[in-house]
Coordinates of C-alpha atoms in Angstrom, one line a residue:
P34 CA -37.0 -123.8 7.5
R35 CA -40.7 -124.1 8.0
K36 CA -41.4 -123.9 3.9
L37 CA -39.0 -126.8 3.5
A38 CA -40.9 -129.5 6.4
A39 CA -44.3 -128.2 4.9
A40 CA -43.0 -129.1 1.5
G41 CA -41.8 -132.9 3.4
A42 CA -45.2 -133.2 4.9
M43 CA -47.0 -132.5 1.5
G44 CA -45.1 -134.5 -1.1
L45 CA -45.4 -137.2 1.5
A46 CA -49.1 -136.7 1.9
I47 CA -49.7 -136.9 -1.4
A48 CA -47.4 -139.8 -2.4
G49 CA -49.5 -141.5 0.5
M50 CA -52.5 -141.1 -1.5
H51 CA -51.3 -142.1 -4.5
Y52 CA -49.2 -145.4 -3.3
T53 CA -52.4 -145.9 -0.9
G54 CA -54.5 -145.9 -4.3
M55 CA -52.5 -148.0 -6.5
A56 CA -51.7 -150.5 -4.4
A57 CA -55.4 -151.3 -4.0
A58 CA -56.2 -150.7 -7.4
T59 CA -56.6 -154.5 -9.3
F60 CA -57.0 -154.5 -13.4
V61 CA -58.5 -157.3 -15.1
R62 CA -59.4 -158.1 -18.2
E63 CA -62.9 -158.7 -18.7
P64 CA -64.1 -160.8 -21.0
G65 CA -64.5 -161.3 -24.5
D66 CA -61.7 -157.7 -24.6
D67 CA -60.0 -159.2 -27.2
A68 CA -59.1 -156.3 -29.6
M69 CA -57.4 -155.1 -26.9
P70 CA -53.4 -155.3 -27.5
T71 CA -51.7 -157.6 -24.7
A72 CA -49.3 -155.1 -23.2
A73 CA -46.9 -156.2 -20.3
A74 CA -47.6 -156.8 -17.2
L75 CA -47.2 -153.2 -15.1
D76 CA -46.5 -154.0 -11.5
P77 CA -48.8 -151.0 -8.8
M78 CA -46.2 -150.8 -6.0
A79 CA -43.6 -149.9 -8.6
L80 CA -46.2 -147.7 -10.5
A81 CA -46.2 -145.9 -6.8
L82 CA -43.1 -145.1 -6.2
A83 CA -42.8 -143.9 -9.9
I84 CA -45.2 -141.4 -9.0
A85 CA -44.6 -140.6 -5.7
G86 CA -40.5 -140.0 -6.9
L87 CA -41.9 -138.2 -9.5
T88 CA -44.1 -135.9 -7.3
F89 CA -41.1 -135.0 -5.0
L90 CA -39.5 -133.8 -7.5
I91 CA -41.6 -131.6 -8.5
L92 CA -42.0 -129.9 -5.5
F93 CA -38.4 -129.5 -5.6
L94 CA -38.9 -127.6 -9.0
A95 CA -41.3 -125.7 -7.2
L96 CA -39.2 -125.0 -4.0
A97 CA -36.4 -124.2 -6.5
A98 CA -38.2 -121.5 -8.1
S99 CA -39.6 -119.7 -5.0
L100 CA -36.3 -119.8 -3.9
V101 CA -34.8 -118.3 -6.9
D102 CA -37.6 -115.7 -7.5
R103 CA -37.0 -114.6 -3.0
R104 CA -33.3 -113.7 -4.3
L105 CA -34.6 -112.5 -7.1
A106 CA -37.1 -110.2 -5.1
L107 CA -34.7 -109.1 -2.4
A108 CA -32.3 -108.1 -4.7
S109 CA -34.6 -105.5 -6.6
A110 CA -36.1 -104.6 -3.2
R111 CA -31.7 -104.2 -2.2
E112 CA -31.5 -102.0 -6.3
T113 CA -34.3 -99.9 -6.1
A114 CA -33.8 -99.0 -1.8
A115 CA -29.7 -98.1 -3.4
A116 CA -31.5 -96.2 -5.8
R117 CA -33.7 -94.4 -3.6
E118 CA -30.8 -93.7 -1.6
G119 CA -28.3 -92.8 -3.7
R120 CA -31.2 -90.4 -5.0
E121 CA -31.9 -89.0 -1.8
R122 CA -28.0 -88.5 -1.7
F123 CA -28.0 -87.1 -4.3
A124 CA -30.5 -84.9 -3.8
T125 CA -29.4 -83.5 -0.5
L126 CA -25.8 -83.5 -1.1
Y127 CA -27.2 -81.3 -3.6
R128 CA -29.3 -78.9 -1.2
R129 CA -26.8 -78.7 1.0
T130 CA -23.8 -78.2 -1.5
P131 CA -22.4 -74.3 -0.6
L132 CA -22.8 -73.2 -4.6
P133 CA -26.2 -71.3 -5.7
L134 CA -27.1 -74.6 -8.5
H135 CA -30.1 -75.6 -10.2
A136 CA -31.8 -77.4 -12.3
L137 CA -34.0 -77.3 -15.3
N138 CA -36.0 -80.1 -17.6
E139 CA -36.3 -79.2 -21.4
N140 CA -38.7 -76.6 -21.1
G141 CA -36.4 -74.6 -18.9
R142 CA -38.0 -75.3 -15.2
I143 CA -36.7 -75.3 -12.0
E144 CA -36.3 -79.0 -10.7
H145 CA -33.3 -79.0 -8.4
V146 CA -32.0 -75.9 -6.5
S147 CA -29.6 -76.1 -3.3
D148 CA -29.9 -73.7 -0.5
V149 CA -27.6 -71.2 -0.8
W150 CA -29.8 -70.9 -4.4
L151 CA -32.8 -70.2 -2.1
E152 CA -30.8 -68.0 0.0
V153 CA -29.2 -65.7 -2.0
L154 CA -32.7 -65.2 -3.7
G155 CA -34.3 -65.5 -0.8
Y156 CA -36.9 -67.6 -1.3
E157 CA -38.3 -71.3 0.0
F158 CA -38.3 -75.0 -2.3
E159 CA -41.6 -75.3 -2.4
E160 CA -42.1 -71.4 -4.2
V161 CA -39.4 -71.8 -6.5
V162 CA -39.2 -76.3 -8.1
G163 CA -41.7 -76.3 -11.0
R164 CA -41.0 -72.8 -12.0
P165 CA -39.4 -71.1 -14.8
L166 CA -36.1 -69.3 -14.5
T167 CA -36.7 -66.5 -16.2
D168 CA -39.4 -65.8 -13.3
F169 CA -36.6 -64.2 -11.0
M170 CA -35.2 -62.4 -13.4
T171 CA -35.6 -58.4 -14.6
P172 CA -38.1 -58.6 -17.8
E173 CA -34.4 -57.3 -19.9
S174 CA -32.5 -60.4 -18.6
A175 CA -35.2 -62.5 -18.7
R176 CA -35.8 -61.5 -22.9
R177 CA -32.3 -62.0 -23.5
R178 CA -32.7 -65.5 -21.4
T179 CA -35.1 -66.5 -22.9
E180 CA -34.8 -65.5 -26.7
V181 CA -30.2 -66.0 -27.3
D182 CA -29.2 -67.6 -24.0
W183 CA -31.2 -70.7 -23.8
P184 CA -30.9 -71.3 -27.4
A185 CA -27.7 -71.1 -27.4
L186 CA -27.4 -73.5 -24.4
L187 CA -29.5 -76.1 -26.8
A188 CA -26.9 -76.2 -29.6
S189 CA -23.7 -76.2 -27.7
K190 CA -24.3 -77.8 -24.3
E191 CA -22.6 -75.5 -22.6
L192 CA -23.1 -71.5 -21.5
R193 CA -20.4 -69.8 -19.6
G194 CA -20.1 -66.5 -17.6
A195 CA -23.8 -65.3 -19.0
Q196 CA -24.8 -61.9 -16.6
Y197 CA -28.1 -61.7 -15.9
Q198 CA -29.4 -60.0 -13.1
F199 CA -32.2 -61.5 -10.3
V200 CA -34.7 -60.4 -8.2
T201 CA -34.5 -61.9 -4.8
K202 CA -37.7 -62.4 -3.1
D203 CA -37.6 -58.9 -1.2
G204 CA -37.6 -56.5 -4.1
R205 CA -32.8 -56.7 -4.5
Q206 CA -31.9 -56.7 -7.3
L207 CA -28.7 -59.5 -7.6
H208 CA -26.4 -59.5 -10.3
C209 CA -25.2 -62.7 -11.3
L210 CA -22.8 -64.7 -13.7
L211 CA -23.9 -68.3 -15.5
S212 CA -23.0 -71.6 -15.5
A213 CA -24.7 -74.3 -17.3
H214 CA -24.4 -77.1 -18.8
V215 CA -26.9 -80.2 -20.3
E216 CA -26.7 -83.2 -19.6
R217 CA -27.8 -86.1 -22.6
D218 CA -28.5 -89.8 -22.1
A219 CA -27.0 -92.2 -25.3
E220 CA -29.2 -91.4 -27.7
G221 CA -29.0 -87.9 -27.4
R222 CA -32.1 -86.8 -25.5
F223 CA -32.7 -84.3 -23.1
Q224 CA -32.2 -85.0 -19.7
Q225 CA -31.9 -81.9 -17.9
A226 CA -29.9 -78.8 -17.7
L227 CA -27.2 -78.0 -14.4
C228 CA -27.1 -74.8 -13.6
G229 CA -24.4 -72.6 -11.9
L230 CA -24.9 -69.0 -10.0
M231 CA -22.2 -66.4 -8.9
D232 CA -23.1 -63.5 -7.2
I233 CA -20.9 -60.8 -8.1
T234 CA -22.9 -58.0 -6.8
A235 CA -20.3 -56.6 -4.3
W236 CA -17.8 -56.9 -7.5
R237 CA -20.0 -54.8 -9.1
Q238 CA -20.7 -52.5 -6.6
T239 CA -16.2 -52.3 -5.5
E240 CA -16.7 -51.6 -9.7
E241 CA -18.4 -49.5 -9.7
Q242 CA -17.0 -47.8 -7.1
L243 CA -13.2 -47.6 -8.1
R244 CA -14.7 -46.3 -11.8
Q245 CA -16.0 -43.3 -9.7
A246 CA -12.8 -43.6 -7.3
Q247 CA -10.9 -43.0 -10.7
K248 CA -13.5 -39.6 -12.3
L249 CA -13.0 -38.6 -8.7
E250 CA -9.2 -38.6 -9.3
A251 CA -9.2 -37.5 -13.4
L252 CA -11.6 -34.5 -11.5
G253 CA -9.0 -34.0 -9.2
Q254 CA -6.5 -34.2 -11.3
L255 CA -7.9 -31.5 -13.7
A256 CA -9.2 -29.2 -10.6
G257 CA -5.6 -28.2 -8.9
G258 CA -4.1 -28.3 -12.5
V259 CA -7.1 -25.2 -13.0
A260 CA -6.8 -24.0 -9.9
H261 CA -3.3 -23.3 -10.0
D262 CA -3.6 -21.6 -13.4
F263 CA -6.1 -19.9 -11.8
N264 CA -4.0 -19.0 -9.1
N265 CA -1.0 -17.5 -11.6
L266 CA -4.0 -15.1 -12.7
L267 CA -5.3 -13.7 -9.5
A268 CA -1.5 -12.9 -8.6
A269 CA -1.0 -11.2 -11.9
V270 CA -4.7 -9.5 -10.5
L271 CA -3.9 -8.9 -7.2
A272 CA -0.5 -7.5 -8.1
N273 CA -1.8 -5.0 -10.0
L274 CA -4.7 -3.5 -7.8
E275 CA -2.1 -3.6 -5.1
I276 CA 0.0 -1.6 -6.8
L277 CA -2.8 0.3 -8.6
K278 CA -4.8 1.4 -5.0
K279 CA -1.2 2.6 -4.0
R280 CA -1.0 5.0 -7.1
L281 CA -4.1 6.1 -7.2
P282 CA -5.3 9.4 -6.4
D283 CA -7.3 10.8 -3.1
D284 CA -10.5 9.7 -4.5
Q285 CA -12.3 8.1 -2.1
K286 CA -14.5 6.1 -5.1
L287 CA -11.9 4.8 -6.7
R288 CA -10.5 3.6 -3.9
Q289 CA -13.8 2.2 -3.0
L290 CA -13.5 0.4 -6.5
A291 CA -9.9 -1.1 -6.5
D292 CA -11.0 -2.1 -2.3
T293 CA -13.4 -4.7 -4.4
A294 CA -11.7 -6.2 -6.9
I295 CA -8.8 -7.0 -4.2
R296 CA -11.8 -8.6 -2.3
G297 CA -13.4 -9.9 -5.0
A298 CA -9.4 -11.3 -6.3
E299 CA -9.2 -13.0 -3.1
R300 CA -12.8 -15.0 -2.9
G301 CA -11.2 -16.5 -6.2
A302 CA -7.7 -17.1 -4.2
S303 CA -10.4 -19.4 -1.5
L304 CA -12.1 -20.8 -3.8
T305 CA -8.9 -21.9 -5.9
Q306 CA -7.3 -23.0 -2.3
R307 CA -11.1 -25.0 -1.9
M308 CA -9.8 -26.9 -5.4
L309 CA -6.9 -27.8 -4.4
A310 CA -8.1 -28.8 -1.0
F311 CA -10.3 -31.5 -2.6
S312 CA -7.6 -32.1 -5.4
R313 CA -5.6 -32.6 -2.1
R314 CA -2.5 -30.3 -3.5
Q315 CA -3.7 -27.5 -1.6
E316 CA -0.4 -26.4 0.8
L317 CA -1.4 -27.5 4.8
R318 CA 1.1 -26.8 7.1
P319 CA 0.5 -29.5 10.1
E320 CA 1.1 -29.1 13.8
S321 CA -0.5 -30.0 16.8
V322 CA -4.0 -28.9 17.3
G323 CA -6.3 -29.1 20.8
I324 CA -9.7 -29.1 19.0
P325 CA -11.6 -28.3 22.2
E326 CA -9.7 -25.1 22.7
L327 CA -9.9 -24.5 18.4
V328 CA -13.7 -24.5 18.4
H329 CA -14.3 -22.6 21.1
G330 CA -11.6 -19.6 20.5
M331 CA -14.0 -19.7 17.1
A332 CA -17.7 -20.2 18.5
D333 CA -17.4 -16.8 17.7
L334 CA -17.2 -17.3 14.0
L335 CA -19.1 -20.3 14.2
Q336 CA -22.0 -18.0 15.4
R337 CA -21.7 -15.1 12.6
S338 CA -21.7 -18.1 10.4
I339 CA -25.2 -19.5 11.4
G340 CA -27.4 -16.8 12.7
P341 CA -28.4 -16.5 15.9
A342 CA -31.6 -18.9 14.7
I343 CA -29.0 -22.0 14.9
Q344 CA -27.4 -22.5 18.4
I345 CA -24.6 -24.1 18.9
E346 CA -23.7 -27.0 21.7
A347 CA -19.6 -28.0 22.3
T348 CA -19.1 -31.3 24.4
F349 CA -15.5 -32.2 24.5
P350 CA -14.1 -34.9 27.2
I351 CA -11.3 -34.1 29.7
R352 CA -7.6 -34.4 28.6
L353 CA -9.0 -35.5 24.8
P354 CA -5.4 -36.0 22.3
M355 CA -4.2 -32.9 20.1
V356 CA -4.4 -34.2 16.4
L357 CA -1.9 -33.1 14.0
A358 CA -2.9 -30.9 11.2
D359 CA -3.1 -27.6 10.0
A360 CA -5.0 -25.3 11.7
N361 CA -6.8 -23.1 9.4
Q362 CA -7.5 -26.2 6.9
L363 CA -9.6 -27.3 10.2
E364 CA -11.2 -23.9 10.9
L365 CA -12.1 -23.6 7.2
A366 CA -13.4 -27.2 7.7
L367 CA -15.7 -26.5 10.4
V368 CA -16.7 -23.3 9.0
N369 CA -18.0 -25.6 5.9
L370 CA -19.5 -28.0 7.8
A371 CA -21.7 -25.4 9.7
V372 CA -23.1 -22.9 7.5
N373 CA -24.3 -26.5 5.0
A374 CA -26.2 -27.9 9.2
R375 CA -27.4 -24.3 8.9
D376 CA -28.6 -24.6 5.5
A377 CA -30.6 -28.2 6.4
M378 CA -32.5 -25.8 9.4
P379 CA -34.6 -23.0 7.3
E380 CA -36.6 -23.2 10.2
G381 CA -33.3 -22.6 13.4
G382 CA -32.3 -25.7 15.4
A383 CA -28.8 -27.4 16.9
I384 CA -25.9 -28.1 15.7
A385 CA -24.0 -30.4 18.2
I386 CA -19.9 -30.6 18.4
S387 CA -18.4 -33.0 19.8
A388 CA -14.6 -35.4 19.9
R389 CA -14.1 -38.7 20.6
P390 CA -10.5 -40.7 21.1
V391 CA -10.3 -43.5 18.7
S392 CA -7.9 -46.1 18.3
I393 CA -7.3 -48.8 15.9
A394 CA -5.8 -51.8 16.2
L395 CA -6.3 -52.5 12.0
A396 CA -6.8 -50.6 8.5
E397 CA -10.4 -50.5 7.8
A398 CA -11.9 -47.9 6.0
G399 CA -9.0 -45.8 4.3
L400 CA -7.2 -45.3 8.2
A401 CA -4.4 -47.1 9.1
P402 CA -3.8 -48.6 12.6
G403 CA -3.1 -46.6 15.2
D404 CA -4.7 -43.4 17.9
Y405 CA -7.2 -41.1 16.7
V406 CA -9.7 -38.4 17.5
C407 CA -13.0 -38.7 15.3
L408 CA -15.0 -35.2 15.4
T409 CA -18.6 -35.2 14.6
V410 CA -21.0 -32.5 13.7
A411 CA -24.7 -33.2 13.9
D412 CA -27.3 -31.5 13.1
S413 CA -31.3 -31.7 13.6
G414 CA -32.1 -30.8 9.9
C415 CA -34.2 -32.3 7.3
G416 CA -30.8 -35.1 6.4
M417 CA -30.3 -36.9 3.1
D418 CA -32.2 -39.3 1.1
A419 CA -29.1 -41.7 0.1
A420 CA -29.0 -41.1 -3.6
T421 CA -27.8 -37.1 -2.3
L422 CA -25.7 -38.6 0.4
A423 CA -23.8 -40.8 -1.7
A424 CA -23.0 -37.8 -4.4
A425 CA -22.6 -34.7 -1.0
T426 CA -18.1 -35.5 -1.2
N427 CA -18.8 -35.2 -5.3
P428 CA -17.1 -31.9 -6.2
F429 CA -19.6 -29.6 -7.4
F430 CA -22.4 -30.7 -6.5
T431 CA -24.8 -29.0 -4.1
T432 CA -29.4 -29.3 -3.4
K433 CA -28.5 -25.5 -3.0
E434 CA -30.2 -22.9 -5.6
V435 CA -28.3 -21.5 -8.0
G436 CA -25.7 -18.9 -7.0
K437 CA -25.8 -19.8 -3.1
G438 CA -23.0 -22.4 -3.2
T439 CA -20.1 -23.9 -5.3
G440 CA -20.4 -27.7 -4.1
L441 CA -16.6 -27.6 -3.5
G442 CA -17.4 -27.2 0.8
L443 CA -17.9 -31.2 1.5
S444 CA -15.4 -31.9 -1.1
M445 CA -13.4 -30.0 0.1
V446 CA -13.2 -30.9 3.9
H447 CA -13.1 -34.4 2.0
G448 CA -9.7 -33.8 1.3
F449 CA -8.1 -31.2 4.1
A450 CA -9.1 -35.5 5.9
A451 CA -7.6 -37.4 3.8
Q452 CA -4.0 -35.1 3.3
S453 CA -3.9 -34.9 6.9
G454 CA -3.7 -38.8 7.4
G455 CA -7.5 -39.2 8.5
R456 CA -11.0 -39.8 6.9
F457 CA -13.8 -38.0 6.1
A458 CA -17.6 -39.8 6.7
L459 CA -21.0 -38.9 6.9
E460 CA -24.4 -40.9 7.9
S461 CA -28.0 -38.8 7.2
Q462 CA -31.3 -40.0 7.2
P463 CA -34.0 -38.1 5.9
G464 CA -35.9 -36.5 8.8
A465 CA -33.6 -37.3 11.1
G466 CA -30.2 -35.3 10.6
T467 CA -26.7 -35.3 9.3
T468 CA -23.5 -36.8 11.5
A469 CA -20.4 -35.7 9.9
E470 CA -17.1 -37.0 10.7
I471 CA -13.2 -36.2 10.7
W472 CA -11.4 -38.2 11.7
L473 CA -7.7 -37.0 12.3
P474 CA -4.9 -37.9 13.4
V475 CA -3.2 -38.2 17.2
A476 CA -0.4 -35.5 17.7
A477 CA 2.5 -37.9 18.2
A478 CA 4.1 -34.8 20.5
A479 CA 0.9 -33.8 21.8
R480 CA 1.9 -30.7 24.1
E481 CA -0.5 -28.3 25.6
L482 CA -2.3 -25.5 23.7
R483 CA -0.4 -21.3 25.6
A484 CA -3.6 -19.5 25.7
P485 CA -4.5 -17.4 22.2
Q486 CA -2.5 -13.8 22.6
T487 CA -3.8 -11.4 20.5
P488 CA -1.3 -10.2 18.1
A489 CA 0.7 -7.6 18.1
P490 CA -0.2 -5.0 15.3
R491 CA 2.1 -5.6 12.6
Q492 CA 4.4 -3.1 11.6
P493 CA 5.3 -2.7 7.7
V494 CA 8.4 -5.2 6.4
S495 CA 10.7 -3.6 5.0
S496 CA 14.5 -4.0 3.3
P497 CA 17.1 -2.5 2.1
A498 CA 17.7 -2.6 -1.7
L499 CA 18.5 -5.8 -2.9
T500 CA 18.4 -7.6 -6.3
I501 CA 16.2 -9.8 -6.4
L502 CA 15.8 -12.5 -9.8
A503 CA 12.3 -13.8 -9.8
V504 CA 11.7 -16.7 -11.7
D505 CA 8.6 -17.9 -13.8
D506 CA 7.2 -19.5 -17.1
D507 CA 4.2 -17.6 -16.7
A508 CA 5.0 -14.0 -18.0
L509 CA 1.1 -12.2 -16.4
V510 CA 3.1 -13.8 -12.8
L511 CA 6.2 -12.5 -13.8
M512 CA 4.9 -8.6 -14.6
G513 CA 3.0 -8.5 -11.7
T514 CA 5.8 -10.5 -9.0
T515 CA 8.5 -7.3 -11.1
A516 CA 5.9 -4.7 -10.5
I517 CA 5.5 -5.8 -6.6
L518 CA 8.9 -6.3 -6.4
E519 CA 9.8 -2.8 -7.7
D520 CA 7.1 -1.3 -5.3
L521 CA 9.1 -2.6 -3.0
G522 CA 12.0 -0.8 -3.9
H523 CA 14.4 -3.7 -5.4
R524 CA 15.9 -4.3 -8.8
V525 CA 14.2 -7.2 -10.7
L526 CA 16.2 -9.8 -13.2
E527 CA 13.7 -11.4 -14.5
A528 CA 13.5 -14.8 -16.0
S529 CA 10.7 -17.0 -18.0
S530 CA 12.5 -20.7 -17.6
G531 CA 15.1 -21.8 -15.4
T532 CA 17.9 -22.6 -17.8
K533 CA 18.0 -18.5 -18.1
A534 CA 18.1 -18.0 -14.4
L535 CA 20.9 -19.5 -13.6
E536 CA 22.9 -17.6 -16.8
I537 CA 22.0 -14.6 -15.4
L538 CA 23.3 -16.1 -11.6
E539 CA 26.7 -16.7 -13.6
D540 CA 26.4 -13.4 -14.8
E541 CA 25.2 -11.1 -12.2
R542 CA 24.6 -10.5 -8.6
V543 CA 21.2 -11.7 -7.4
D544 CA 20.7 -11.4 -3.1
V545 CA 17.4 -13.6 -3.2
V546 CA 16.4 -15.9 -6.2
V547 CA 11.6 -15.4 -6.6
T548 CA 11.4 -19.0 -8.0
D549 CA 7.6 -20.6 -9.9
Q550 CA 7.3 -24.6 -8.8
A551 CA 5.3 -25.6 -12.0
M552 CA 7.6 -24.9 -15.0
P553 CA 8.6 -26.5 -18.0
N554 CA 12.1 -28.9 -18.4
M555 CA 13.3 -27.4 -14.9
T556 CA 10.9 -27.2 -11.8
G557 CA 11.8 -24.8 -8.7
L558 CA 13.2 -27.2 -6.9
Q559 CA 15.5 -28.7 -9.6
L560 CA 15.8 -24.7 -9.7
I561 CA 16.9 -24.5 -6.4
A562 CA 18.9 -28.0 -5.5
R563 CA 21.4 -26.1 -9.1
I564 CA 21.8 -23.1 -7.4
R565 CA 22.5 -24.4 -4.1
E566 CA 25.2 -26.5 -5.7
R567 CA 27.0 -23.5 -6.8
H568 CA 25.3 -20.7 -4.0
P569 CA 25.1 -23.3 -1.2
A570 CA 23.7 -19.2 0.5
M571 CA 22.1 -17.6 -1.6
P572 CA 18.3 -16.9 -0.3
V573 CA 15.2 -18.5 -2.4
I574 CA 12.0 -18.4 -2.1
L575 CA 9.6 -21.0 -3.8
A576 CA 6.3 -19.6 -4.8
S577 CA 3.3 -22.2 -5.5
G578 CA 0.2 -23.4 -4.5
Y579 CA 1.0 -27.0 -4.4
A580 CA 1.4 -29.2 -1.7
D581 CA 3.0 -32.9 -3.9
L582 CA 6.6 -31.3 -2.8
P583 CA 9.2 -33.3 -1.3
A584 CA 9.2 -32.7 3.0
S585 CA 13.2 -31.5 2.5
A586 CA 11.8 -29.0 1.0
E587 CA 9.7 -28.0 3.8
R588 CA 12.7 -27.7 4.9
D589 CA 15.3 -26.3 3.4
V590 CA 13.2 -24.0 1.4
Q591 CA 11.3 -20.3 1.9
R592 CA 8.1 -20.6 1.0
L593 CA 5.2 -19.0 -0.5
S594 CA 1.7 -19.8 -1.6
K595 CA 0.0 -18.3 -4.4
P596 CA -1.2 -15.6 -4.4
F597 CA 0.8 -13.6 -2.5
S598 CA 0.4 -9.8 -1.3
E599 CA 3.4 -8.2 -1.5
R600 CA 3.8 -7.9 2.7
Q601 CA 3.3 -11.4 1.6
L602 CA 6.3 -11.6 -0.4
A603 CA 8.5 -8.2 1.7
E604 CA 7.8 -10.9 5.1
A605 CA 9.1 -13.9 2.9
I606 CA 12.2 -12.1 1.7
A607 CA 12.8 -10.7 5.4
A608 CA 12.4 -14.7 5.9
S609 CA 14.8 -16.1 3.9
L610 CA 17.5 -13.2 4.7
A611 CA 17.2 -14.7 8.3
T612 CA 17.2 -17.7 7.6
A613 CA 20.8 -17.4 5.4
K614 CA 22.2 -15.2 7.8
A615 CA 21.9 -18.3 10.4
S616 CA 22.9 -20.9 7.9
N617 CA 26.4 -18.4 7.8
V618 CA 26.4 -18.0 11.2
T619 CA 26.2 -22.5 12.3

């Protein structure tokens, strides 16, 4: 309105000035100017009005043009503001997107990055913008990016799932998948490359752990198979050594040699038990075990194993729940841990043994929900670095000198804990000692352990002469078993397979059957099932070192672990006869 009023005032002033000038002017022809053409007389008033009107028209057009320019300027300003706001909104959205994104120019330098991208690599915005993407890669990834993938991206416009190793600000290496798309204008000129990262480091670690687990599983299968075959060899060796020792002449030197050979075979049997423990195939006899009573009962054994330079401190809470475990295997696990702790403290130190009850509501770290007791063995030794700690439970891994360790101690503990329904965990740092934890499930029906009693002296096991059928596909083992049975005074029938054993049972009267488990075509349990169909009351002994048997086998079959001695076989025969007799009475 002010501009309109000013334009009107100016138009009136200009028009008044012209009107006054024209109204005051008088035009006369000078005498003697006959050469001028004669023209119609022009009324000064009309001329003044025409000039005033034309002035107003010009001013009106100028005002209209100003208004149009103003509207165009406002529209342009709005468009500029909208574009700026759009760019800011895009930048904000780009930076705050929950994905690690970045945009590159045609030289491969970073123009935009999202906040998540910065969080993944640990940089600030100002530290990355304008720098080549390859600055944040390992040399090998940068070379492949520059020489192979970037030209391929420019040529095809897209790149999917390229794997690179990025380096964070703190030096960590991340495995990432990178996908990219090139944006071009209507004329095909490069605008920018929009890229996205996916951090697959955890996935790669899980994949590597799975690969290692598969290797260990395969190694466990191999170890179990080797241990089974080795058990068979040891069974034959021990059987023949025992018989040979009984029949040796009264020569102290020969008997000493025989005893040494037997002890060597028994050490081999102990080694196979460790291998079976690693492969989770050793025979376990779980029962309710009180950890404080067990530890205090084996205190002397532990102290003799580690020597006087190391002190053992055992502390347990009152009324600690009992656990469900094989007491013998738990003792062996504690001895292994104590010996490892001793070796980590060559100058002496202390070993702390403790336990605590733990309840788990949700499944975690391989443990099912339930109640557990965590048995801890901690030392003040040299500790382990991360690489040693990661490989500590691997079979045959050892940091000891050649000949001073089998590398199966911790793997045996790991296998025992897992097979018992728990887990084994290690924590260690260089110079800060090592803490080993054995998690074992609480016994469902815990009962008080009676004070250990001194076992009564073993009496010779004797039984009347019997007809015993020995079944084994290994000729050496079969010969050894036969020799032991004949030395015990029994008549022995031999069968190299389950089918042959069934044929003998049809033709001969047999008092007891002793059979191997792992046999081709027909396993020991399958043979026992066939025998029970025809001879329900037949006493049967299953001789095997494996533990992966049906649960029913524990109740229905007399078990005998390989390798076995003459006394153990005699005791198994007596127990099977007693069980058969009790079943007949029932």
